[in-house]
Amino acid sequence: MTGKQRSRIRLGLEYLETREQPSASPTQLNIDTTSYDPDHVIVKWKDGLAHASSITTASDALGNGQFNLTLDANVSVTTAVNYFKGLSTVEFAQPDYKVQIENLPNDPSFGNLWGLNNTGQDGGTANADINAPEAWNTNTGSGKMIVAVIDSGIDYTHPDLAANMWKNPKEVAGNGKDDDGNGYKDDIYGWNFVNNTPNVMDDNGHGTHVAGIIGAVGDNGIGVAGVNWHVQLMALKFLDKDGSGYMSNAVKALNYAVANGAKVVNNSYAGGGSDPAMQAAIAAAKAKGVIFVAAAGNDGTSDDINPVYPANYNSDNVVTVAATDRNDKLASYSNFGRNTVEIAAPGSNIYSTLPGNKYGVYSGTSMAAPEVTGAIALVWDTHPTWTYSQVINAILKTADILPSLTGKVATGRLDVGAAINYSISAPITTITPLTVSSAAFNDGSSLSSVRVTFNQTIDPTTFTAADITFLGPDGKAIAIKAVTAVSGMNNTQFDVTFAAQKTLGTYRLTLGTAIKSKAGKLLDQDGDGIAGETTDGFTVSTSLAASQLVTSTDVNKLIADNAKTISTIKIDGSFTISDVNVQLNITHPQDKDLKISLLGPDGTRVYLINQRGGTGANLTNTVFDDDASQKITAASAPFTGTYKPETALSQFKGKLAKGTWQLIIEDVNKGNSGRLNSWSLNFNSTSTASVTPVISSPVVTNQRKFLSPAPLLDASFVQAENQRKNQTTGT
């Protein structure tokens, strides 16, 4: 493994492969207990004979002493059933229910799919499934929903997947051009972020298996059926043939999915810790109304106590999924967490597609997550005007509550048959639901308070230190000193104070759900009309990061005409970068002649300026900062002030600063020369290691973050992943 690879966060799979093939189950009849003949009831007298009745007009013998009775025109079925049940001579009475054939597909291996339709096959428990046939009676998918599979790729030629592959409508295959201008050439089925090519073919198997669970073509007489029979599967490959990949590529894949129309994104992977770039990408997905489904993990531990990412990102568009077995028990390997895992779904011995026109069985939360992803796509396809939060509510509110999952997940086991028929209605309330509008940590060299703003007046007696959990970087609780109403804000704004905190790292403050408005309403942070739920808690986090200014001594250099000039900064201390800015002082008469880039120790290269500005003079105290409001591409020389660079400096986030940094200045035209006067790097770091040669006095910056639930990785990679973590952290 190269030094560059060791400095990047590596993600991987941890699915549990068994490759079993359960036996098939027969076609079933479905009894709809909500629909029955309004003119008849079925009655059996204890003596087995027919009896006259004042509320019926005719009787038809059904055999075995049962009779179908025609009701008088003025008598309802409910009235009749209650009447006959009240007679001591009647053995039973019931409506004449409507019975219909369930919409089961003709796929020959459908009987293997116990998670969709469990008839008790192979020692399972009947109905310990997601009730897929009940959903299919309503909708099997229109083919309009785009679902991104961020994984190891998809075998897009598989006969059970080919018809459901997403195809970029604006891209021309094989012409070597970026026809749609999205930054990717020939991206017909998606993109391969491992090799930066349009070839998304799965060379591991995991992604194809996941894709089949979501959307294998149903009722095509081939293989299996997905939860959604007609859907568009976008293949985004960031995991290699060994089932591992880099966080940066996972972020790119998510951003691609959102930019190219995906409404639901499946993430059956995990690794590393909380990552600001991924957190920002999830927030951007939320802003576009995209749902992020994540696997909870296969360590058999609590995500509440031991966070797993991306499953533990606490954003309301993230749905984290645990795994159940064929008997509706939490799988022994599955992670869980009442506060961080929203729902469970079948994940053990799941039969699905594999590359090369094959099929097989994998187990893991990586298999449970796509069950939920497919269900979300099917429900949204049925209710296209719903918001992402309404779709998620339908999935969570209709989950089957099981004793085996109580205290383990926030809801229960997925029931797509109920979710697809869920009724979204506005909550009946006379006031606006109580929510936290904002929560901001104080700025300064230490943390000592958080200002919390509510959207309405609250009862101050219900907001006390007992309602607050505040955790430091080490995960230990920090005592709250006081909760004080801000003067003149009519009990809508409060300061939560605590002892000054100076330790670098991430701090998390969580408000409980017992806080009430002046009208007595509990928090309804998730906006579903049901106040005081676990999901109505509010969490805000911030990071203390030391700012370290490092100035190059390799300066006062000639920028020769039509040549390359390189200046260096050597960092001897080892620390992790959370942010970096660049400041330059250059004398040159023609800024348009210059291409200036920053090359990191691991080989990452960022272009600061690429022949911009036209005829101008000099870069004087010019700062390149991703957060700048002005783009260098839209500015003109002379350049003085702060500009957004040509490419993002955020590419250095999460990497180690140690090593030699190079400022590369290329004069690409003849006729002019100049001079590099000075340059410096300003790092933000969440570690305390020292830097050489120059360190400015520490300045604390707060990075606002909203925590989220964690997805998981499925694969027999635990040992390999631990090894990678050791290499990354140096432990």
XYZ file of C-alpha atoms in Angstrom:
731
model
C 0.000 0.000 0.000
C 1.411 3.404 -0.943
C 1.722 6.391 1.360
C -1.032 8.063 -0.589
C -3.372 5.156 0.059
C -2.590 5.071 3.764
C -3.616 8.692 4.134
C -7.130 8.170 2.795
C -10.111 6.670 4.585
C -10.834 3.225 3.192
C -14.372 1.818 3.160
C -15.411 -1.776 2.613
C -18.042 -4.491 2.625
C -18.941 -7.009 5.286
C -21.702 -9.130 3.809
C -21.938 -12.706 5.064
C -22.071 -15.110 2.150
C -23.742 -18.557 2.371
C -25.054 -19.149 -1.143
C -27.944 -21.340 0.018
C -30.969 -21.930 -2.196
C -34.199 -22.395 -0.191
C -37.126 -24.272 -1.637
C -39.902 -22.544 -3.568
C -43.315 -21.652 -2.136
C -46.702 -22.107 -3.846
C -49.014 -19.423 -5.188
C -51.377 -18.121 -2.523
C -54.854 -16.629 -2.276
C -55.145 -13.319 -0.526
C -58.176 -12.612 1.675
C -58.979 -8.921 1.842
C -60.672 -8.470 5.235
C -61.567 -4.868 4.370
C -63.662 -5.879 1.353
C -66.749 -8.123 1.402
C -70.155 -8.702 -0.250
C -72.546 -6.048 1.174
C -75.633 -8.242 0.593
C -74.661 -11.551 2.196
C -73.210 -13.141 5.338
C -71.998 -16.685 6.025
C -73.554 -18.496 9.027
C -73.210 -21.968 10.506
C -75.791 -23.215 13.008
C -74.640 -25.695 15.618
C -77.102 -28.316 14.426
C -75.925 -27.952 10.830
C -79.405 -27.148 9.556
C -80.864 -24.082 7.821
C -82.962 -21.714 9.940
C -85.287 -18.888 8.962
C -84.479 -15.348 10.050
C -86.329 -12.044 10.122
C -83.348 -10.157 8.663
C -82.655 -12.452 5.694
C -84.616 -13.206 2.536
C -82.874 -16.305 1.135
C -80.445 -19.068 2.090
C -77.896 -20.922 -0.039
C -76.276 -24.084 1.358
C -72.474 -24.096 1.066
C -71.910 -27.570 2.561
C -70.594 -28.652 5.956
C -73.587 -27.037 7.621
C -72.697 -23.533 6.367
C -75.128 -21.188 4.605
C -74.776 -18.011 2.589
C -77.673 -15.789 3.671
C -79.110 -12.946 1.593
C -79.769 -9.917 3.764
C -82.859 -7.788 3.873
C -82.297 -4.517 1.992
C -82.264 -2.466 5.205
C -79.776 -4.627 7.096
C -75.989 -4.040 7.004
C -73.380 -6.775 7.105
C -72.092 -5.546 10.472
C -75.557 -5.609 11.989
C -76.226 -9.086 10.640
C -72.949 -10.573 11.832
C -73.449 -9.152 15.318
C -77.028 -10.440 15.381
C -76.137 -14.016 14.457
C -73.091 -14.094 16.763
C -75.456 -13.242 19.604
C -77.574 -16.341 19.051
C -76.685 -19.347 21.223
C -77.672 -21.675 18.349
C -75.047 -20.208 15.958
C -71.510 -21.636 15.819
C -70.053 -18.729 13.819
C -71.021 -15.825 11.549
C -68.825 -13.703 9.275
C -68.927 -11.447 6.207
C -68.525 -13.011 2.765
C -64.994 -11.698 2.236
C -63.608 -10.944 -1.192
C -60.796 -13.316 -2.132
C -58.357 -12.759 -4.977
C -55.157 -14.263 -6.279
C -52.135 -12.399 -4.911
C -50.062 -10.636 -7.516
C -47.175 -13.098 -7.414
C -44.585 -12.984 -10.204
C -43.830 -15.927 -12.492
C -40.098 -15.755 -11.755
C -39.075 -19.399 -11.159
C -37.017 -18.675 -8.012
C -39.602 -16.430 -6.377
C -40.228 -19.128 -3.771
C -36.653 -18.614 -2.574
C -37.412 -15.033 -1.585
C -38.670 -15.577 1.965
C -38.068 -11.922 2.800
C -40.721 -10.895 0.292
C -43.192 -13.727 0.935
C -42.541 -16.087 3.845
C -44.772 -19.180 3.779
C -42.689 -21.003 6.389
C -40.284 -22.444 3.828
C -37.005 -23.880 5.136
C -37.945 -23.646 8.784
C -39.130 -20.060 8.647
C -42.164 -18.474 10.250
C -45.089 -17.747 7.939
C -45.606 -14.019 7.327
C -42.218 -13.066 8.791
C -41.705 -10.974 5.673
C -42.235 -7.461 4.256
C -45.641 -8.329 2.694
C -44.462 -7.619 -0.835
C -47.374 -9.381 -2.630
C -49.814 -7.151 -0.747
C -47.929 -4.116 -2.071
C -47.833 -5.529 -5.591
C -51.629 -5.701 -5.611
C -51.401 -1.887 -5.617
C -48.266 -1.221 -7.685
C -45.275 -3.120 -9.031
C -43.418 -0.008 -10.177
C -43.767 2.286 -13.168
C -40.092 2.475 -14.104
C -39.930 6.198 -13.325
C -38.037 6.046 -10.017
C -34.232 6.353 -10.201
C -32.387 4.479 -7.443
C -28.623 4.836 -7.077
C -26.613 1.826 -5.873
C -23.340 3.117 -4.392
C -21.399 -0.125 -4.232
C -19.087 -2.356 -6.256
C -20.910 -1.757 -9.554
C -23.705 -3.734 -11.227
C -23.636 -6.429 -13.890
C -25.761 -4.351 -16.271
C -25.930 -7.284 -18.740
C -27.594 -9.650 -16.256
C -30.899 -10.840 -17.816
C -32.753 -10.065 -14.571
C -31.346 -6.513 -14.311
C -30.642 -5.238 -17.840
C -34.168 -3.933 -18.476
C -34.122 -2.004 -15.190
C -30.742 -0.307 -15.614
C -30.731 3.481 -15.588
C -29.503 4.901 -18.871
C -28.331 8.491 -19.035
C -30.823 9.984 -21.511
C -28.526 12.815 -22.591
C -25.335 10.840 -23.113
C -24.243 9.217 -26.390
C -22.482 5.919 -25.753
C -18.898 5.486 -26.858
C -18.264 8.857 -28.488
C -15.725 9.947 -25.886
C -17.631 13.149 -25.163
C -19.415 14.597 -22.169
C -22.644 15.133 -24.089
C -24.732 16.254 -21.114
C -22.028 18.444 -19.575
C -22.146 16.758 -16.176
C -18.369 16.291 -16.035
C -18.371 12.595 -17.019
C -17.799 11.211 -20.514
C -19.911 8.285 -21.769
C -21.560 7.751 -18.358
C -24.378 5.620 -19.730
C -25.172 3.454 -16.658
C -23.424 5.595 -14.041
C -19.736 5.952 -13.204
C -16.755 3.949 -11.958
C -15.071 6.135 -9.326
C -12.429 3.488 -8.638
C -10.821 3.840 -12.054
C -12.545 7.068 -13.155
C -14.156 5.410 -16.190
C -17.722 4.773 -17.384
C -17.242 0.998 -16.932
C -19.497 0.125 -13.964
C -19.312 -3.673 -14.371
C -19.329 -5.395 -10.978
C -16.133 -7.368 -10.317
C -17.010 -8.207 -6.695
C -20.638 -9.385 -6.693
C -21.929 -7.334 -3.788
C -23.400 -4.496 -5.868
C -25.189 -6.853 -8.249
C -26.692 -8.748 -5.311
C -27.903 -5.488 -3.752
C -29.328 -4.306 -7.087
C -31.336 -7.506 -7.507
C -32.915 -7.118 -4.077
C -34.016 -3.593 -4.967
C -35.117 -4.079 -8.522
C -34.642 -7.376 -10.322
C -37.241 -7.418 -13.102
C -40.396 -9.086 -11.806
C -42.772 -11.373 -13.680
C -40.364 -11.890 -16.585
C -40.097 -15.659 -16.174
C -36.421 -15.348 -15.199
C -34.712 -15.883 -11.861
C -36.003 -13.635 -9.080
C -38.026 -10.464 -8.515
C -36.963 -7.323 -6.700
C -39.090 -5.361 -4.265
C -39.726 -2.941 -7.147
C -40.287 -4.783 -10.451
C -39.855 -1.718 -12.666
C -37.270 0.811 -11.502
C -34.142 2.529 -12.841
C -30.937 1.261 -11.197
C -28.042 3.749 -11.378
C -24.674 1.996 -10.960
C -22.092 4.001 -9.001
C -18.958 1.940 -8.416
C -16.581 3.089 -5.686
C -15.671 -0.314 -4.200
C -13.036 -2.374 -5.981
C -12.922 -6.115 -6.663
C -11.870 -6.708 -3.046
C -14.864 -4.775 -1.727
C -13.066 -1.693 -0.434
C -12.838 1.913 -1.529
C -12.124 5.485 -0.467
C -14.421 7.907 1.323
C -13.674 10.591 -1.250
C -15.098 8.384 -3.995
C -18.193 7.560 -1.924
C -18.776 11.310 -1.590
C -18.337 11.781 -5.336
C -20.777 8.950 -6.001
C -23.435 10.474 -3.737
C -23.015 13.882 -5.336
C -23.297 12.279 -8.789
C -26.495 10.467 -7.778
C -28.131 13.661 -6.551
C -27.026 15.695 -9.562
C -28.315 13.102 -12.019
C -31.825 12.563 -10.712
C -31.679 9.709 -8.178
C -34.425 9.947 -5.549
C -33.205 7.120 -3.313
C -29.591 6.062 -2.674
C -28.585 2.670 -1.246
C -25.417 2.574 0.877
C -24.484 -0.952 1.999
C -20.961 -0.160 3.187
C -19.102 1.286 6.184
C -15.689 2.282 7.448
C -13.771 5.067 9.137
C -15.463 7.632 11.330
C -17.677 10.644 10.829
C -16.478 12.512 7.762
C -17.319 16.199 7.147
C -17.314 15.743 3.362
C -19.830 12.887 3.515
C -21.899 14.757 6.073
C -22.019 17.757 3.715
C -22.966 15.512 0.786
C -25.831 13.989 2.790
C -27.025 17.486 3.707
C -26.925 18.456 0.030
C -28.938 15.331 -0.804
C -31.500 16.293 1.832
C -31.801 19.769 0.284
C -32.744 18.072 -2.991
C -35.213 15.728 -1.263
C -33.097 12.581 -1.731
C -33.388 9.671 0.727
C -30.150 8.033 1.939
C -30.598 4.388 3.035
C -27.743 2.883 5.052
C -26.912 -0.528 6.504
C -26.551 -0.571 10.306
C -23.482 -2.832 10.408
C -22.629 -6.461 11.091
C -20.735 -6.287 14.379
C -23.663 -7.332 16.592
C -23.188 -4.147 18.621
C -25.184 -0.999 19.392
C -24.833 1.930 17.013
C -26.085 4.083 19.895
C -22.885 3.289 21.799
C -20.399 2.521 19.004
C -21.275 4.720 15.996
C -20.925 3.233 12.515
C -20.709 5.469 9.468
C -22.389 6.376 7.223
C -25.240 4.763 9.229
C -24.886 7.124 12.202
C -25.207 10.423 10.333
C -28.131 12.101 12.103
C -30.021 13.688 9.225
C -33.731 13.083 8.746
C -33.203 11.881 5.165
C -31.039 9.002 6.446
C -32.764 5.667 7.105
C -30.580 3.122 8.878
C -31.539 -0.551 8.617
C -30.923 -3.580 10.859
C -31.327 -7.191 9.670
C -33.854 -9.856 10.670
C -33.904 -13.594 10.015
C -36.668 -15.784 8.539
C -38.289 -16.081 12.004
C -38.624 -12.323 12.593
C -35.716 -12.245 15.045
C -32.925 -9.691 14.997
C -30.049 -11.398 13.174
C -27.225 -12.348 15.547
C -24.673 -10.332 13.561
C -26.857 -7.250 13.067
C -26.057 -3.949 14.710
C -28.936 -2.268 16.484
C -29.791 0.950 18.298
C -33.086 2.316 19.512
C -31.953 5.890 18.868
C -29.899 5.436 15.704
C -31.417 2.513 13.755
C -34.813 3.401 12.311
C -36.107 0.061 11.039
C -35.262 -3.591 10.390
C -35.750 -5.734 7.279
C -34.946 -9.299 6.175
C -31.193 -9.706 5.747
C -30.272 -13.345 6.402
C -29.967 -15.878 3.579
C -31.222 -13.472 0.927
C -31.276 -14.933 -2.589
C -30.502 -12.482 -5.396
C -28.606 -11.799 -8.603
C -24.851 -12.214 -9.047
C -22.562 -11.277 -11.961
C -22.405 -13.574 -14.955
C -26.122 -14.481 -15.045
C -25.788 -16.188 -11.658
C -27.722 -16.144 -8.387
C -26.733 -16.760 -4.795
C -27.395 -16.106 -1.124
C -25.715 -13.431 0.993
C -26.496 -12.380 4.554
C -25.960 -9.058 6.280
C -27.418 -5.648 6.885
C -26.142 -4.936 3.379
C -29.009 -7.149 2.223
C -31.554 -5.603 4.610
C -30.870 -2.028 3.458
C -31.859 -2.657 -0.192
C -35.135 -4.254 0.969
C -35.971 -0.850 2.466
C -34.553 1.025 -0.525
C -36.766 -0.949 -2.913
C -39.780 -0.395 -0.653
C -39.153 3.362 -0.500
C -38.897 3.497 -4.291
C -42.146 1.540 -4.669
C -44.061 3.696 -2.173
C -42.756 6.913 -3.738
C -43.612 5.642 -7.193
C -47.184 5.098 -5.968
C -47.347 8.548 -4.329
C -45.145 10.760 -6.531
C -46.310 14.034 -4.940
C -45.130 13.040 -1.458
C -42.062 14.669 0.073
C -39.073 12.609 1.169
C -40.152 12.945 4.807
C -43.685 11.751 4.023
C -42.304 8.670 2.261
C -40.018 7.898 5.190
C -42.898 8.391 7.634
C -45.040 5.946 5.651
C -42.261 3.338 5.868
C -41.602 3.858 9.582
C -45.172 4.356 10.814
C -46.371 1.098 9.221
C -43.506 -1.130 10.371
C -44.591 -4.322 12.120
C -43.872 -3.937 15.846
C -42.162 -7.139 17.006
C -41.166 -8.140 20.566
C -37.783 -9.266 19.238
C -37.025 -5.735 18.053
C -38.334 -3.779 21.038
C -35.571 -1.537 22.326
C -33.355 -2.590 19.410
C -34.700 -0.340 16.624
C -36.833 2.784 16.666
C -39.822 1.118 14.970
C -40.110 -2.480 13.785
C -39.755 -4.710 10.724
C -40.555 -3.283 7.273
C -44.110 -3.835 5.929
C -44.223 -2.442 2.397
C -47.751 -3.783 1.905
C -48.989 -1.440 4.631
C -46.661 1.433 3.693
C -47.883 1.625 0.112
C -51.448 2.164 1.366
C -50.487 4.572 4.161
C -52.618 7.691 4.303
C -50.771 10.978 4.675
C -52.976 13.560 6.341
C -52.212 16.879 7.952
C -52.086 16.663 11.745
C -55.121 18.163 13.478
C -53.648 20.935 15.580
C -54.422 24.503 16.457
C -50.811 25.638 16.717
C -47.610 25.232 14.757
C -45.621 22.150 15.885
C -42.833 23.038 18.325
C -39.348 22.752 16.832
C -35.819 23.996 17.455
C -35.088 26.629 14.804
C -31.353 26.743 15.474
C -28.651 25.928 17.998
C -25.277 27.669 17.781
C -22.142 27.244 19.887
C -20.348 30.405 20.972
C -17.310 31.396 18.944
C -13.936 31.920 20.547
C -10.849 30.124 21.773
C -13.019 27.772 23.829
C -16.602 26.549 24.062
C -18.709 27.677 26.999
C -22.299 28.009 25.757
C -24.893 27.099 23.146
C -27.714 29.462 22.171
C -30.905 27.517 21.385
C -33.728 29.187 19.458
C -37.249 27.723 19.309
C -39.871 28.570 16.700
C -42.327 29.665 19.399
C -42.616 30.529 23.068
C -41.913 27.581 25.343
C -42.656 26.798 28.972
C -39.272 27.567 30.607
C -39.964 25.178 33.486
C -39.796 22.271 31.008
C -36.356 23.227 29.668
C -33.748 22.334 32.275
C -30.306 20.763 32.465
C -32.065 17.394 32.827
C -33.287 17.752 29.223
C -29.736 18.098 27.848
C -26.949 15.631 27.088
C -23.579 17.199 26.298
C -20.703 14.931 25.240
C -17.062 15.862 24.746
C -14.564 14.472 22.197
C -13.890 11.515 24.504
C -17.595 10.622 24.628
C -17.902 11.559 28.298
C -20.733 13.739 29.596
C -20.015 17.373 30.439
C -22.102 18.977 33.194
C -24.539 21.743 32.274
C -24.231 24.811 34.519
C -27.455 26.592 33.649
C -30.251 27.095 31.138
C -31.086 30.802 30.972
C -33.739 32.604 28.925
C -32.297 35.381 26.720
C -33.686 38.745 27.764
C -36.325 40.258 25.475
C -36.866 37.056 23.441
C -40.195 36.034 25.054
C -38.895 32.600 26.087
C -38.028 31.602 22.526
C -34.242 31.780 22.977
C -32.076 30.252 25.708
C -28.387 30.044 26.560
C -27.105 26.678 27.746
C -23.854 27.241 29.645
C -21.116 24.893 30.849
C -17.483 25.012 31.910
C -15.145 26.299 29.197
C -13.972 23.477 26.923
C -10.629 23.709 25.099
C -9.861 20.109 24.121
C -9.714 19.766 20.337
C -12.305 17.503 18.760
C -16.057 17.189 18.283
C -18.664 18.156 20.901
C -22.294 17.004 20.703
C -25.253 18.567 22.489
C -28.640 16.814 22.401
C -31.998 18.156 23.581
C -34.547 15.648 24.855
C -38.204 15.510 23.870
C -39.757 16.619 27.187
C -39.544 20.346 26.339
C -42.998 21.872 25.886
C -44.388 24.968 24.220
C -46.411 27.514 26.171
C -49.506 25.701 24.852
C -48.262 22.410 26.327
C -47.146 20.776 23.055
C -44.017 18.599 23.064
C -41.238 18.894 20.502
C -42.168 17.683 17.004
C -38.757 18.122 15.390
C -39.390 15.602 12.595
C -42.619 17.406 11.635
C -44.797 14.312 11.398
C -47.535 15.628 13.675
C -46.692 13.201 16.493
C -44.835 15.096 19.234
C -42.462 13.718 21.845
C -41.151 10.763 19.816
C -37.541 9.623 20.036
C -37.013 11.081 16.562
C -38.101 14.499 17.853
C -34.884 14.970 19.821
C -32.484 17.598 18.474
C -28.696 17.248 18.200
C -26.114 19.826 17.213
C -22.345 19.405 17.133
C -19.260 21.507 16.646
C -15.534 20.919 16.382
C -12.696 22.818 17.975
C -9.962 23.010 15.366
C -6.550 24.630 15.815
C -5.508 27.052 13.091
C -1.831 26.735 12.107
C -0.137 29.153 9.728
C 2.940 27.800 7.953
C 5.031 30.166 5.811
C 7.484 29.009 3.170
C 11.158 29.975 3.426
C 11.774 28.725 -0.118
C 10.780 32.040 -1.758
C 12.102 35.133 -3.537
C 12.264 33.009 -6.667
C 12.323 34.032 -10.302
C 9.259 32.963 -12.293
C 11.086 32.376 -15.534
C 9.465 33.036 -18.879
C 7.766 29.957 -20.353
C 9.084 27.719 -17.531
C 8.072 25.975 -14.289
C 8.925 27.257 -10.818
C 8.524 25.090 -7.700
C 8.597 26.273 -4.083
C 8.181 23.990 -1.052
C 6.960 23.877 2.535
C 7.973 20.917 4.696
C 5.619 19.858 7.512
C 7.377 17.739 10.127
C 4.476 17.437 12.569
C 1.716 14.891 11.982
C -1.866 16.151 12.119
C -5.110 15.600 10.233
C -6.375 18.407 7.997
C -9.922 19.668 8.393
C -9.398 22.755 6.210
C -6.569 24.517 4.366
C -6.231 27.945 2.702
C -3.372 29.347 0.592
C -1.985 32.903 0.546
C 0.251 34.181 -2.284
C 2.330 37.242 -3.096
C 3.512 37.181 -6.714
C 4.807 39.925 -8.998
C 3.982 39.333 -12.671
C 2.741 41.650 -15.467
C 0.563 39.056 -17.201
C -1.524 36.967 -14.793
C -3.099 35.152 -17.725
C 0.292 33.490 -18.356
C 0.211 31.653 -15.038
C -1.023 28.224 -13.987
C -0.593 27.842 -10.223
C -1.295 24.614 -8.333
C -0.752 23.135 -4.874
C 0.605 19.579 -4.656
C 0.157 17.737 -1.343
C 2.518 15.141 0.137
C 0.234 12.308 -0.996
C 0.152 13.489 -4.618
C -3.216 15.263 -4.496
C -3.079 18.316 -6.752
C -5.398 21.334 -6.601
C -5.335 24.137 -9.165
C -5.558 27.561 -7.570
C -5.565 29.595 -10.771
C -5.410 28.580 -14.409
C -4.560 31.434 -16.774
C -7.120 33.856 -15.369
C -7.329 37.630 -15.162
C -6.055 38.765 -18.522
C -3.527 41.566 -18.584
C -2.991 42.594 -14.986
C -0.331 42.993 -12.417
C 0.502 40.889 -9.407
C -1.197 38.710 -6.813
C -0.981 40.713 -3.593
C -2.019 39.003 -0.344
C -4.227 36.802 -2.499
C -6.009 34.114 -0.474
C -7.549 30.955 -1.965
C -10.383 29.630 0.220
C -13.211 27.204 -0.654
C -15.567 29.342 1.441
C -14.882 32.550 -0.491
C -17.884 34.223 -2.108
C -15.975 35.266 -5.244
C -14.729 32.701 -7.749
C -11.293 33.174 -9.267
C -12.825 32.105 -12.576
C -15.060 35.204 -12.558
C -12.483 37.733 -11.322
C -9.940 39.899 -13.121
C -6.402 41.017 -12.287
C -4.853 42.384 -10.212
C -5.970 39.804 -7.668
C -6.201 41.135 -4.109
C -8.523 39.566 -1.555
C -10.059 36.121 -1.089
C -11.161 33.856 -3.954
C -12.604 30.382 -4.478
C -9.881 28.366 -6.315
C -10.197 26.596 -9.672
C -10.615 23.223 -7.941
C -11.608 22.541 -4.340
C -9.025 22.590 -1.563
C -11.422 20.313 0.338
C -9.682 17.440 -1.443
C -7.104 17.673 1.348
C -9.679 17.210 4.143
C -9.093 14.164 6.312
C -5.519 13.720 5.059
C -2.275 13.946 7.017
C -0.350 17.197 6.561
C 3.067 15.657 7.222
C 5.490 15.796 4.290
C 6.555 18.180 1.546
C 4.031 20.554 -0.039
C 4.804 22.126 -3.420
C 3.556 25.346 -4.944
C 3.925 24.852 -8.709
C 3.934 27.979 -10.894
C 3.890 27.439 -14.646
C 4.472 30.370 -17.005
C 2.914 29.031 -20.213
C 3.502 31.991 -22.568
C 6.590 33.792 -23.818
C 7.439 37.415 -23.247
C 7.150 38.033 -19.493
C 8.744 36.917 -16.251
C 7.976 37.566 -12.597
C 8.843 36.679 -9.009
C 7.420 34.590 -6.187
C 7.725 36.848 -3.137
C 6.027 34.719 -0.467
C 3.399 32.085 0.162
C 1.876 30.293 3.144
C -0.572 27.561 4.142
C -3.183 28.076 6.851
C -4.335 24.717 8.236
C -7.274 23.890 10.467
C -6.704 20.662 12.340
C -8.560 18.600 14.946
C -5.256 17.249 16.307
C -2.717 18.958 18.530
C 0.537 17.978 16.799
C 3.049 20.736 16.164
C 4.050 22.096 12.802
C 7.425 23.172 11.434
C 8.718 25.744 10.642
C 6.158 28.401 11.690
C 2.998 28.122 13.765
C 0.632 30.987 14.389
C -1.116 31.340 17.747
C -4.087 28.936 17.902
C -7.407 30.233 16.652
C -10.518 28.152 17.267
C -13.057 27.695 14.526
C -16.433 26.030 15.006
C -17.623 23.686 12.315
C -21.405 23.302 12.624
C -22.546 19.724 12.136
C -25.847 17.904 12.549
C -25.247 14.314 13.564
C -26.817 11.447 11.675
C -27.474 7.705 11.861
C -24.840 5.291 10.528
C -24.952 2.947 7.559
C -22.972 -0.250 7.414
C -20.753 -2.389 5.351
C -21.479 -6.000 4.543
C -18.659 -8.370 3.678
C -16.235 -10.802 5.129
C -13.821 -7.936 5.518
C -13.709 -7.338 9.245
C -10.130 -8.538 9.634
C -8.947 -6.666 6.561
C -10.786 -3.527 7.650
C -9.152 -3.593 11.073
C -5.813 -3.835 9.340
C -6.660 -0.841 7.153
C -7.756 1.173 10.185
C -4.470 0.397 11.891
C -2.586 1.564 8.820
C -4.674 4.722 8.603
C -4.456 5.683 12.268
C -0.935 4.408 12.821
C -2.000 2.240 15.764
